[in-house]
Coordinates of C-alpha atoms in Angstrom, one line a residue:
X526 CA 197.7 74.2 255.3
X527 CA 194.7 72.7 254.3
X528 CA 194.4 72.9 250.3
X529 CA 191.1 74.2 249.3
X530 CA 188.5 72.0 247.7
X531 CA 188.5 71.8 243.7
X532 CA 185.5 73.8 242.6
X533 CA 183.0 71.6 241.1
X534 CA 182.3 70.6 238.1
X535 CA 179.1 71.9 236.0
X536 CA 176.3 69.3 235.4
X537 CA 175.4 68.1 232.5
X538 CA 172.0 69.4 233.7
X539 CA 173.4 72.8 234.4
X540 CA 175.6 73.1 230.9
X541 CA 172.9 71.6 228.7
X542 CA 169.7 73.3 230.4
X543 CA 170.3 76.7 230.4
X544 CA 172.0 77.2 226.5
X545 CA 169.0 74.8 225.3
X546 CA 166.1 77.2 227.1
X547 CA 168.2 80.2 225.3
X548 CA 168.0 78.5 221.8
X549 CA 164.1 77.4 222.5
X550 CA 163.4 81.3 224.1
X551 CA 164.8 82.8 220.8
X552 CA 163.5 80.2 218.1
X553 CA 159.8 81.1 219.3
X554 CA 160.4 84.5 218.9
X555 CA 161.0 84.0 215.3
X556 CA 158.6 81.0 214.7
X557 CA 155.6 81.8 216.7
X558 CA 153.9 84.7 214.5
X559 CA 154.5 82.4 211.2
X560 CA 153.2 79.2 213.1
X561 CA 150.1 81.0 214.3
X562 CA 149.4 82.2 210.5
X563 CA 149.7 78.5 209.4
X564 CA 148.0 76.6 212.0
X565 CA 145.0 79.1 211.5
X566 CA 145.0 78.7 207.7
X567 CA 145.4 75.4 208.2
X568 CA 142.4 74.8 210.0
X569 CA 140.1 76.9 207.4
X570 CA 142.0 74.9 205.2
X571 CA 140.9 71.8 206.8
X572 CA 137.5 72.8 206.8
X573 CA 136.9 74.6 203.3
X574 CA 134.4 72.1 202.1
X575 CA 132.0 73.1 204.9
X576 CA 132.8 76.5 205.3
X577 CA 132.7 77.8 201.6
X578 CA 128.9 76.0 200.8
X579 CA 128.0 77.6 203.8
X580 CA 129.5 80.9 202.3
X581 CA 128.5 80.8 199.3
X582 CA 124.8 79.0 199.7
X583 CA 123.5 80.5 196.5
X584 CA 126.1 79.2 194.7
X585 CA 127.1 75.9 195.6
X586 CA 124.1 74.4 197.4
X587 CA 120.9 73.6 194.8
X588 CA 117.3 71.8 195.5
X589 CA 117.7 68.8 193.6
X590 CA 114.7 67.8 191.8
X591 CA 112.0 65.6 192.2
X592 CA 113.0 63.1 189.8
X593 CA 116.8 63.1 190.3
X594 CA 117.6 63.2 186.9
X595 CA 120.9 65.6 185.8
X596 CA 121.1 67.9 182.8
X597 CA 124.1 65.9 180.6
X598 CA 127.3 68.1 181.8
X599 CA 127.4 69.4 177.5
X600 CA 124.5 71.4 178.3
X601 CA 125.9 72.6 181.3
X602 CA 128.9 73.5 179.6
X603 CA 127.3 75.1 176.9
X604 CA 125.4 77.2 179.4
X605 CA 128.7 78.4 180.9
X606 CA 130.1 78.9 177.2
X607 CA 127.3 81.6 176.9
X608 CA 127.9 83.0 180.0
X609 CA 131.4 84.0 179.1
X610 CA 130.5 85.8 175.6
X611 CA 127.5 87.9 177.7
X612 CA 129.5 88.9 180.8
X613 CA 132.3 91.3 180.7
X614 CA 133.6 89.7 183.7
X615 CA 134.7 86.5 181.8
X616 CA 135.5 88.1 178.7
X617 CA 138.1 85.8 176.7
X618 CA 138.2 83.2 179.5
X619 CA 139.2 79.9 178.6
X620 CA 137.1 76.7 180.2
X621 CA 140.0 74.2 181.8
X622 CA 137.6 71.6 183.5
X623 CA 134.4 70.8 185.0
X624 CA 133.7 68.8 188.4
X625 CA 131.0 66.9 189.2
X626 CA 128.6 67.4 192.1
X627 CA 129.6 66.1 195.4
X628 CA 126.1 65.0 196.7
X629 CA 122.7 65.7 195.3
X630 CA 122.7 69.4 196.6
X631 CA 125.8 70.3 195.1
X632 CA 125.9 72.3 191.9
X633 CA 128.6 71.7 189.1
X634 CA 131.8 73.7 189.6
X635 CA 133.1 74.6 186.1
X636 CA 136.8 76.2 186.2
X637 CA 138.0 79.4 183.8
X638 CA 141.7 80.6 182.9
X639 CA 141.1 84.5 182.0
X640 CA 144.2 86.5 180.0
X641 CA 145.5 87.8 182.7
X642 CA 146.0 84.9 184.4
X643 CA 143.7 84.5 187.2
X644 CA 140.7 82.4 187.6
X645 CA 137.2 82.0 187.6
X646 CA 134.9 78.9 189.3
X647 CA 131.5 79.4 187.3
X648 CA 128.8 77.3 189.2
X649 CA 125.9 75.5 187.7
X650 CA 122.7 73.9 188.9
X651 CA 122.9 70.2 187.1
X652 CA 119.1 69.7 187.1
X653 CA 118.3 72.8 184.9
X654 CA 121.7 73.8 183.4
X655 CA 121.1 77.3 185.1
X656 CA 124.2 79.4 185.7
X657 CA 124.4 80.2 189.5
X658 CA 127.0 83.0 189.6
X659 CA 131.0 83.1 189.5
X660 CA 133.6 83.8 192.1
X661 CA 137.6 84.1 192.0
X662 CA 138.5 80.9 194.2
X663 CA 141.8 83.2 195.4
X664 CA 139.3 85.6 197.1
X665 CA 137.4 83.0 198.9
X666 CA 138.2 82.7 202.9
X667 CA 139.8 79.1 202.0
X668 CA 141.6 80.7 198.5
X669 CA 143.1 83.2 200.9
X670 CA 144.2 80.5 203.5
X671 CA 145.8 78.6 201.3
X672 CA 147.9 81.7 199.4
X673 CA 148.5 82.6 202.8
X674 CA 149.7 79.4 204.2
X675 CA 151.9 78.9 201.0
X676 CA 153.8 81.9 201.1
X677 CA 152.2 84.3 203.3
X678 CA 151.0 86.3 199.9
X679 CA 154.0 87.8 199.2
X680 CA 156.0 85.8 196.2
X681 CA 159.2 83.8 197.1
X682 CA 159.8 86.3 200.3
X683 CA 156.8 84.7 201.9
X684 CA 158.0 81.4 200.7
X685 CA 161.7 82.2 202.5
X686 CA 160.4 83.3 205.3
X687 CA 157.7 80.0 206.0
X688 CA 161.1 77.3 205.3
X689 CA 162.9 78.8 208.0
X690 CA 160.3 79.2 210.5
X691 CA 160.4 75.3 209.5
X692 CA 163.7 74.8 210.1
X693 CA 164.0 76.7 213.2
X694 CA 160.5 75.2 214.6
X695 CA 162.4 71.9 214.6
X696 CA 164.9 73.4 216.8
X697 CA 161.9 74.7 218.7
X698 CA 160.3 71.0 219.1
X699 CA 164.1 69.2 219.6
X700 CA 165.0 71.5 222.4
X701 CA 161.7 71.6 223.8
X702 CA 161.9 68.4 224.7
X703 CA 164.7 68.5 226.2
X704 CA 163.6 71.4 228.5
X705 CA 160.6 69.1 228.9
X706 CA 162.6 66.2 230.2
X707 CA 164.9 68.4 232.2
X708 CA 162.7 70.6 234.0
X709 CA 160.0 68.1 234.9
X710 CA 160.7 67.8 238.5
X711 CA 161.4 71.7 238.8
X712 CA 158.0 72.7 237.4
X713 CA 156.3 70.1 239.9
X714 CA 158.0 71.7 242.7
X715 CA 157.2 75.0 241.6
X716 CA 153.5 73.4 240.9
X717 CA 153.2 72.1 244.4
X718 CA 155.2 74.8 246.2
X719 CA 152.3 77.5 244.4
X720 CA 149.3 75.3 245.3
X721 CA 150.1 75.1 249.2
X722 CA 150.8 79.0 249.0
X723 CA 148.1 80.1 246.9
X724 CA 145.9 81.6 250.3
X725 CA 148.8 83.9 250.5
X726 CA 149.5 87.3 249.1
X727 CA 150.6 87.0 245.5
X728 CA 150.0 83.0 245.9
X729 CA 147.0 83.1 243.1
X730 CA 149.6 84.9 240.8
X731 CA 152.0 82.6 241.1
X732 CA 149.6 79.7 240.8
X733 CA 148.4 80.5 237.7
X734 CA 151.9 81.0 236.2
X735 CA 152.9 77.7 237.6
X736 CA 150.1 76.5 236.2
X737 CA 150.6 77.7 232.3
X738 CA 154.4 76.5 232.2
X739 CA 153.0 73.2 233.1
X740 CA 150.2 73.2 230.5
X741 CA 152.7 74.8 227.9
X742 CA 155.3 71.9 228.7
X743 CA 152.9 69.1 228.4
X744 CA 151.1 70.9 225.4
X745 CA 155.1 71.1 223.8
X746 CA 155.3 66.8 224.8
X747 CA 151.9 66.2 223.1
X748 CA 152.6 68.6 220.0
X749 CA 156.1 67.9 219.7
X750 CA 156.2 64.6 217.5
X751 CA 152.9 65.3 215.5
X752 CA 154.9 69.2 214.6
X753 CA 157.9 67.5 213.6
X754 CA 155.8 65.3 211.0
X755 CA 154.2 67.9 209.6
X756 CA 156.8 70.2 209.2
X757 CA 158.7 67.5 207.3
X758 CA 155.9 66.8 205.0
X759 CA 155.5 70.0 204.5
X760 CA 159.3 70.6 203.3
X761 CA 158.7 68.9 199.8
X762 CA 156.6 72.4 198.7
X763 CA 159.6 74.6 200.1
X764 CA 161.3 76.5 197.6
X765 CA 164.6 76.0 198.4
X766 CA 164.9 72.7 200.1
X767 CA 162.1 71.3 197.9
X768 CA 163.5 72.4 194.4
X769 CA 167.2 71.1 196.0
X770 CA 165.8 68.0 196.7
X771 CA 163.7 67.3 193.5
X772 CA 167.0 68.2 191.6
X773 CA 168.8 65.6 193.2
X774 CA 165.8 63.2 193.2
X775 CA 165.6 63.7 189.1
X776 CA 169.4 63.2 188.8
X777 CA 168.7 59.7 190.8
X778 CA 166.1 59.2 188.0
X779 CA 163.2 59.2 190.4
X780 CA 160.6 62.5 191.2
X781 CA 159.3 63.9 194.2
X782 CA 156.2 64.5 192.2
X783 CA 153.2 62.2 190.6
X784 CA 153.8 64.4 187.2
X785 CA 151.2 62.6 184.6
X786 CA 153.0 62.9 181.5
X787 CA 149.6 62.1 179.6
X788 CA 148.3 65.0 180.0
X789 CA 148.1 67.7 177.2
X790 CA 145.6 70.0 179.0
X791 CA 147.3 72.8 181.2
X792 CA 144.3 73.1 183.8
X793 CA 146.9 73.3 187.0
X794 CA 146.1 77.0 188.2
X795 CA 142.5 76.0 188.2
X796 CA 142.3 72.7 189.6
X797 CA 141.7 71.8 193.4
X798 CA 144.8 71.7 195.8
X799 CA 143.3 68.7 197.2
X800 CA 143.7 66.8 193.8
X801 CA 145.8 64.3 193.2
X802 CA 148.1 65.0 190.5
X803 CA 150.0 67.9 188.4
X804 CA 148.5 68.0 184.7
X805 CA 150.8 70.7 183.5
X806 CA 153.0 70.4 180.1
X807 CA 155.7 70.1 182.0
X808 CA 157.0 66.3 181.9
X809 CA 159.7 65.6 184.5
X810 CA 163.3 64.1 183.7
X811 CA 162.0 60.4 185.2
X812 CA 159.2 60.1 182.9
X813 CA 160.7 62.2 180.6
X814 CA 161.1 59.2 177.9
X815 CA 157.1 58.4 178.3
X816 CA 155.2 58.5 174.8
X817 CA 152.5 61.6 175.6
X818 CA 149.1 60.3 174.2
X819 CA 146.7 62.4 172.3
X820 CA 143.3 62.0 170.5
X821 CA 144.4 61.7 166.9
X822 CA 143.4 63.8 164.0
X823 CA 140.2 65.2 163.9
X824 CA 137.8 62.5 162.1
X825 CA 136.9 63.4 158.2
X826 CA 133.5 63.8 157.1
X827 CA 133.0 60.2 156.3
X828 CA 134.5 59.0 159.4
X829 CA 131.7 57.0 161.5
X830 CA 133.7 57.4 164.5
X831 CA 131.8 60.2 166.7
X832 CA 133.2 63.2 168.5
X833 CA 133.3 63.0 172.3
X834 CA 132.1 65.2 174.9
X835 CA 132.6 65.8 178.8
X836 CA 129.4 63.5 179.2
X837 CA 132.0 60.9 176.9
X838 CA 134.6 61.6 178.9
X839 CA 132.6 61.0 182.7
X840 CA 130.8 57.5 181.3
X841 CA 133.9 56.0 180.0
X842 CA 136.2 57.1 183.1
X843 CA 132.9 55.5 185.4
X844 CA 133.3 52.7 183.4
X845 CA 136.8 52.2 184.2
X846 CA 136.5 52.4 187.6
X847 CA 137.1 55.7 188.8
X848 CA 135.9 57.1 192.1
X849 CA 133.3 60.2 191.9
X850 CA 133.1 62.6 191.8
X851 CA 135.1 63.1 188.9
X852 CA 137.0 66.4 187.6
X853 CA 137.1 66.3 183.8
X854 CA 140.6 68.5 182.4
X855 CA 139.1 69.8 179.2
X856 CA 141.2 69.7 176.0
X857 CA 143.1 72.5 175.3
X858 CA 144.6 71.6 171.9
X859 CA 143.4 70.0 168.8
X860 CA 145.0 66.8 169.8
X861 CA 143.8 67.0 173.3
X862 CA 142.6 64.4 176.0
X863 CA 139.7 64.4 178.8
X864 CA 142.0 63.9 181.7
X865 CA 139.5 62.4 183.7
X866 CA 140.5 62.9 187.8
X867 CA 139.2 60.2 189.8
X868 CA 138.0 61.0 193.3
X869 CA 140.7 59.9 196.2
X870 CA 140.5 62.4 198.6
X871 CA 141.2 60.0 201.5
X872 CA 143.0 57.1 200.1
X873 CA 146.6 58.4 198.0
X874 CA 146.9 54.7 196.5
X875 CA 143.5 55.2 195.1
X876 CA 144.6 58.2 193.0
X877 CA 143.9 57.7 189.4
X878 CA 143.3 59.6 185.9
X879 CA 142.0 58.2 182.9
X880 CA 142.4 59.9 179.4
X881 CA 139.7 59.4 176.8
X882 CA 140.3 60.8 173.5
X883 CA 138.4 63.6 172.1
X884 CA 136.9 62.6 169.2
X885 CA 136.8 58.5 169.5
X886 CA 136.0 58.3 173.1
X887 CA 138.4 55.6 173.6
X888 CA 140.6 55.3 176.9
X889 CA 144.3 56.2 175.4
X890 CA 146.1 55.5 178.5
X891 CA 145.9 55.8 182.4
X892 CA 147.8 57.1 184.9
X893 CA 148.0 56.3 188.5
X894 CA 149.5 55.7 192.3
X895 CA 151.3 52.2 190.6
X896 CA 153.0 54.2 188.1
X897 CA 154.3 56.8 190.7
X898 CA 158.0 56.8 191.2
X899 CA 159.0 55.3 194.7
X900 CA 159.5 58.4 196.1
X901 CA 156.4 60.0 194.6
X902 CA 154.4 57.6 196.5
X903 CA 156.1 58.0 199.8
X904 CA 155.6 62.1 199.5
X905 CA 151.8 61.6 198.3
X906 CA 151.3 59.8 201.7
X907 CA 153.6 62.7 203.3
X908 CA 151.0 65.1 201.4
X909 CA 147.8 64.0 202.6
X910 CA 149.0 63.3 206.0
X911 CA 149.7 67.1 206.2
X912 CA 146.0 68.0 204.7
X913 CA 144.4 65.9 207.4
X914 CA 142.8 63.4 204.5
X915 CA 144.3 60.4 205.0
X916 CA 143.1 58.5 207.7
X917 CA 139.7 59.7 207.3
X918 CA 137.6 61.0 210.3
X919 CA 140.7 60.5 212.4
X920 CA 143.2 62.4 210.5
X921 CA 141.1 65.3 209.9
X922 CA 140.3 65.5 213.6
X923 CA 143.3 65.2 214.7
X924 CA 145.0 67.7 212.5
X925 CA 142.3 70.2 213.5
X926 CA 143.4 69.6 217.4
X927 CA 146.7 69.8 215.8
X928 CA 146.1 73.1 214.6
X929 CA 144.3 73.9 217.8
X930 CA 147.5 72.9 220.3
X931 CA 149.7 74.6 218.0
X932 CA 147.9 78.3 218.4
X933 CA 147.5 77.6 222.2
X934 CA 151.3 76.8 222.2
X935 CA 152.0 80.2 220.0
X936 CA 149.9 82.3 222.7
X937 CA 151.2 80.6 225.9
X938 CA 155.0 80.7 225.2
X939 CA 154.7 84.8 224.7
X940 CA 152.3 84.7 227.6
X941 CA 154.6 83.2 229.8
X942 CA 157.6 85.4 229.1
X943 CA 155.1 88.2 230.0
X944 CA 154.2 87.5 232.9
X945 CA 157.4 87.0 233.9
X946 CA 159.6 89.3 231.6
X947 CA 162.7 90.9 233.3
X948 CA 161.7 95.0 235.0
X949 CA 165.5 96.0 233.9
X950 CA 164.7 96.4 230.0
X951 CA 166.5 93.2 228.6
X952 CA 164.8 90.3 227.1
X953 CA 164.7 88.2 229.6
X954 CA 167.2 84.9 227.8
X955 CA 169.2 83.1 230.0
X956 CA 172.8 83.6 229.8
X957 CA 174.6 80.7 228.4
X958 CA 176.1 79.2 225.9
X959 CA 175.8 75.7 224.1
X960 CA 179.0 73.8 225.3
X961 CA 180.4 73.2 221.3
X962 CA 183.9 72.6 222.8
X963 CA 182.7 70.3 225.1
X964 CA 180.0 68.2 223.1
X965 CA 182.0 67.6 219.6
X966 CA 178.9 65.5 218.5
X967 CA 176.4 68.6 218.8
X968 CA 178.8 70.5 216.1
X969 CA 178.2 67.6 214.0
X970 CA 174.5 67.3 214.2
X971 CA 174.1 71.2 214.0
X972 CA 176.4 71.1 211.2
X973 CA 174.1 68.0 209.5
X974 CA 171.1 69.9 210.1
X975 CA 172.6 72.9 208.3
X976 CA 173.4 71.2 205.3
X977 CA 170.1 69.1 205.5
X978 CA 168.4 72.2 205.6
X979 CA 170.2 74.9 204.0
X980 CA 168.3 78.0 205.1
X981 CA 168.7 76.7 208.9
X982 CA 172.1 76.7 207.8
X983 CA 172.4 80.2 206.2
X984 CA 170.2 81.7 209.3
X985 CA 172.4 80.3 211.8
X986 CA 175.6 81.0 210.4
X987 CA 174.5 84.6 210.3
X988 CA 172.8 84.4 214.4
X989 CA 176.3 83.6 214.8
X990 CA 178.1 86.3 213.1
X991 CA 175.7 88.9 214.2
X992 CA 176.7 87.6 218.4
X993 CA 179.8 87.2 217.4
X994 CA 180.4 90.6 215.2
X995 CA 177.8 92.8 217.0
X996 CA 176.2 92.0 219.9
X997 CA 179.2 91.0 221.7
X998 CA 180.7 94.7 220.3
X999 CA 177.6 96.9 221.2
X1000 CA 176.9 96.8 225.3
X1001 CA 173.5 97.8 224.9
X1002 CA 172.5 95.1 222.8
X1003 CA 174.9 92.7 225.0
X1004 CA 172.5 93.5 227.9
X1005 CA 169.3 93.6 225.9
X1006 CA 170.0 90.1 224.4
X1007 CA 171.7 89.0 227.5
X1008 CA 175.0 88.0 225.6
X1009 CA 177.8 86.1 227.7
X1010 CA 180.7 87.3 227.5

């Protein structure tokens, strides 16, 4: 008797295809709503410095005057100083700093701290020192971008929920390219087999579903590498893998961040996201041993040395070499500085402050990209790779077709699994499982990327409770989740 043939073995194909189009089906379920809020906040993001003048005309665009000539920025100041004791709506707000025009029909942004903590950007036309108006930057369509993108407006929830629709949109790009690779010469099959039957009844259908899982798949192979470098760069503001990894970067002795620990003033709520260092009080543990300048005591009445002024502040920093426009951190104590913020909105190594004392004028220190810890540096590069400023023109573009790709990719994938959802009221997954037994080196790198990222981690070890403890134990979420046995 003939014995009969040994069945045959799965393909790697097979036992690797199917489990990683499960994982990929599932992660964009959970990643694609939060992707499509930050690639759309990104973009305004991206583009706040045309958008908000174009907003707000009467308040940031001015007619400069015939003779070019700027009122000094005391007077402006002083202006604003009288706004805040006449209008109820700045009652006991502090002034934190003062930015310089951009071009010669921009006005002068001056920033306020009110008592209960929010803010106020006052704006001032620098060739008569006329107050324009005031707005809360948080309220702006670029304030609420950015509030949204950092933590969807709801606190350390938001935060949560943004670092592991990071972690999981990883998985999303890792196992998208393996479906990529995988099922190229299925979709071109499918692709071909749709165009020659597209005259027939249901043909256009299928041709235009053919058609989208292509586009999606080379969309994913274009997106793929550009999303995983920005969702890395974007890890460093995280709350929980962030603050982790700045721990262990300050026990190291090094900093993720470009702290200046010259800096008395406290104008961080106030100051442009796009600037390039922190000016709070806060010095970290790397630079905690730094001497902090200050200006000194105040002069006595037969001191000839003269008291200085933003104006003071602006022509020394020029003088030192400083990119404008410049953003001039106010003093906030007696012994305060003008933390003059040199312009280096495209260029991180460029990134420089100069602090001039308050009542000499005199530069008592600077701080800068050379004085950065190494790992500072490496995450300011990270950071304006991320806001699209670092390779000028290029990066900016590209990051807007980056944000553009992204919230095609977010409508497609859902569009697709439309079209083509299951008529039996399940979801539509394939059934399968990764082969762990099989593969000991996946366990290890899921296991890496767990403790690499610890809310992946924490989110997959509950996934696989929940199949484990529930789905597996309820047989109508078995079939809705389409759960192997």
């Amino acid at each position: 008797m003939r014995a009969p043939a040994p069945a045959p073995e799965r393909s790697r194909r097979s036992s690797w295809f199917a489990p990683f189009w499960r994982w990929h089906f599932y992660a964009g379920f959970l990643v694609v709503p939060v992707f499509a809020v930050l690639a759309a906040t990104g973009l305004i993001y991206l583009f706040r410095f045309q958008l908000e003048p174009a907003l707000h005309p009467s308040l940031m665009r001015v007619e400069p005057a015939q003779d070019g000539s700027l009122m000094p920025y005391a007077v402006q100041q002083q202006q604003v100083v009288e706004r805040v004791g006449t209008d109820p709506a700045l009652a006991g707000a502090t002034l934190v700093s003062v930015t310089e025009p951009a071009d010669p029909r921009s006005s002068t942004r001056f920033s306020l701290s009110l008592p209960d903590g929010s803010t106020r950007d006052v704006f001032v036309d620098p060739y008569d020192a006329r107050v324009l108006g005031s707005l809360d930057p948080d309220t702006t369509l670029s304030g609420t971008a950015v509030r949204l993108h950092a933590n969807l407006m709801t606190g350390w929830v938001g935060d949560a929920v943004i670092e592991v629709a990071v972690c999981w949109g990883i998985v999303l790009a890792l196992t998208g390219y393996l479906l990529f690779v995988r099922g190229w010469k299925a979709r071109r099959r499918v692709l071909r087999h749709a165009r020659t039957a597209a005259g027939r009844p249901g043909g256009s259908t299928r041709l235009r579903d053919a058609r989208l899982r292509q586009r999606h798949a080379l969309g994913g192979a274009v997106l793929g590498v550009a999303l995983l470098a920005v969702l890395v760069t974007g890890l460093p503001w995280t709350g929980v893998w962030g603050a982790q990894a700045q721990q262990l970067a300050t026990r190291g002795g090094t900093s993720f961040w470009s702290d200046d620990p010259g800096a008395v003033s406290s104008p961080t709520s106030t100051l442009d996201e796009s600037l390039p260092h922190s000016h709070s009080r806060d010095v970290p543990w790397a630079l905690g041993g730094t001497e902090r300048p200050t200006s000194g005591p105040a002069p006595s009445e037969d001191d000839e040395r003269t008291v200085a002024n933003v104006d003071t502040a602006v022509l020394v920093a020029a003088r030192a070499g400083l990119a404008r426009p410049l953003t001039v951190a106010l003093p906030e104590t007696e012994d305060g500085v003008f933390s003059v913020i040199g312009y280096a909105f495209g260029d991180p190594t460029a990134e420089r402050t100069v602090h001039v004392g308050r009542f000499g004028g005199e530069v008592v220190s600077t701080y800068g990209y050379a004085d950065y810890p190494v790992l500072a540096k490496v995450v300011a590069h990270g950071i304006a790779l991320h806001e699209g400023r670092h390779l000028g023109t290029a990066n900016m573009v590209g990051s807007a077709a980056l944000c553009v790709l992204v919230l095609f990719m977010c409508v497609s994938g859902p569009l697709m699994w439309w079209r083509r959802r299951p008529r039996d009221g399940t979801l539509g997954a394939p059934r399968a499982r990764l082969p762990l037994r099989t593969t000991p080196a996946l366990v290890v790198a899921l296991v890496a990327l767990g403790v690499f990222l610890p809310l992946f981690g924490a989110s997959l070890l509950l996934v696989l409770l929940a199949d484990h403890l529930v789905l597996r134990r309820v047989p109508a979420l078995s079939r809705w989740f389409a759960v192997r046995p």
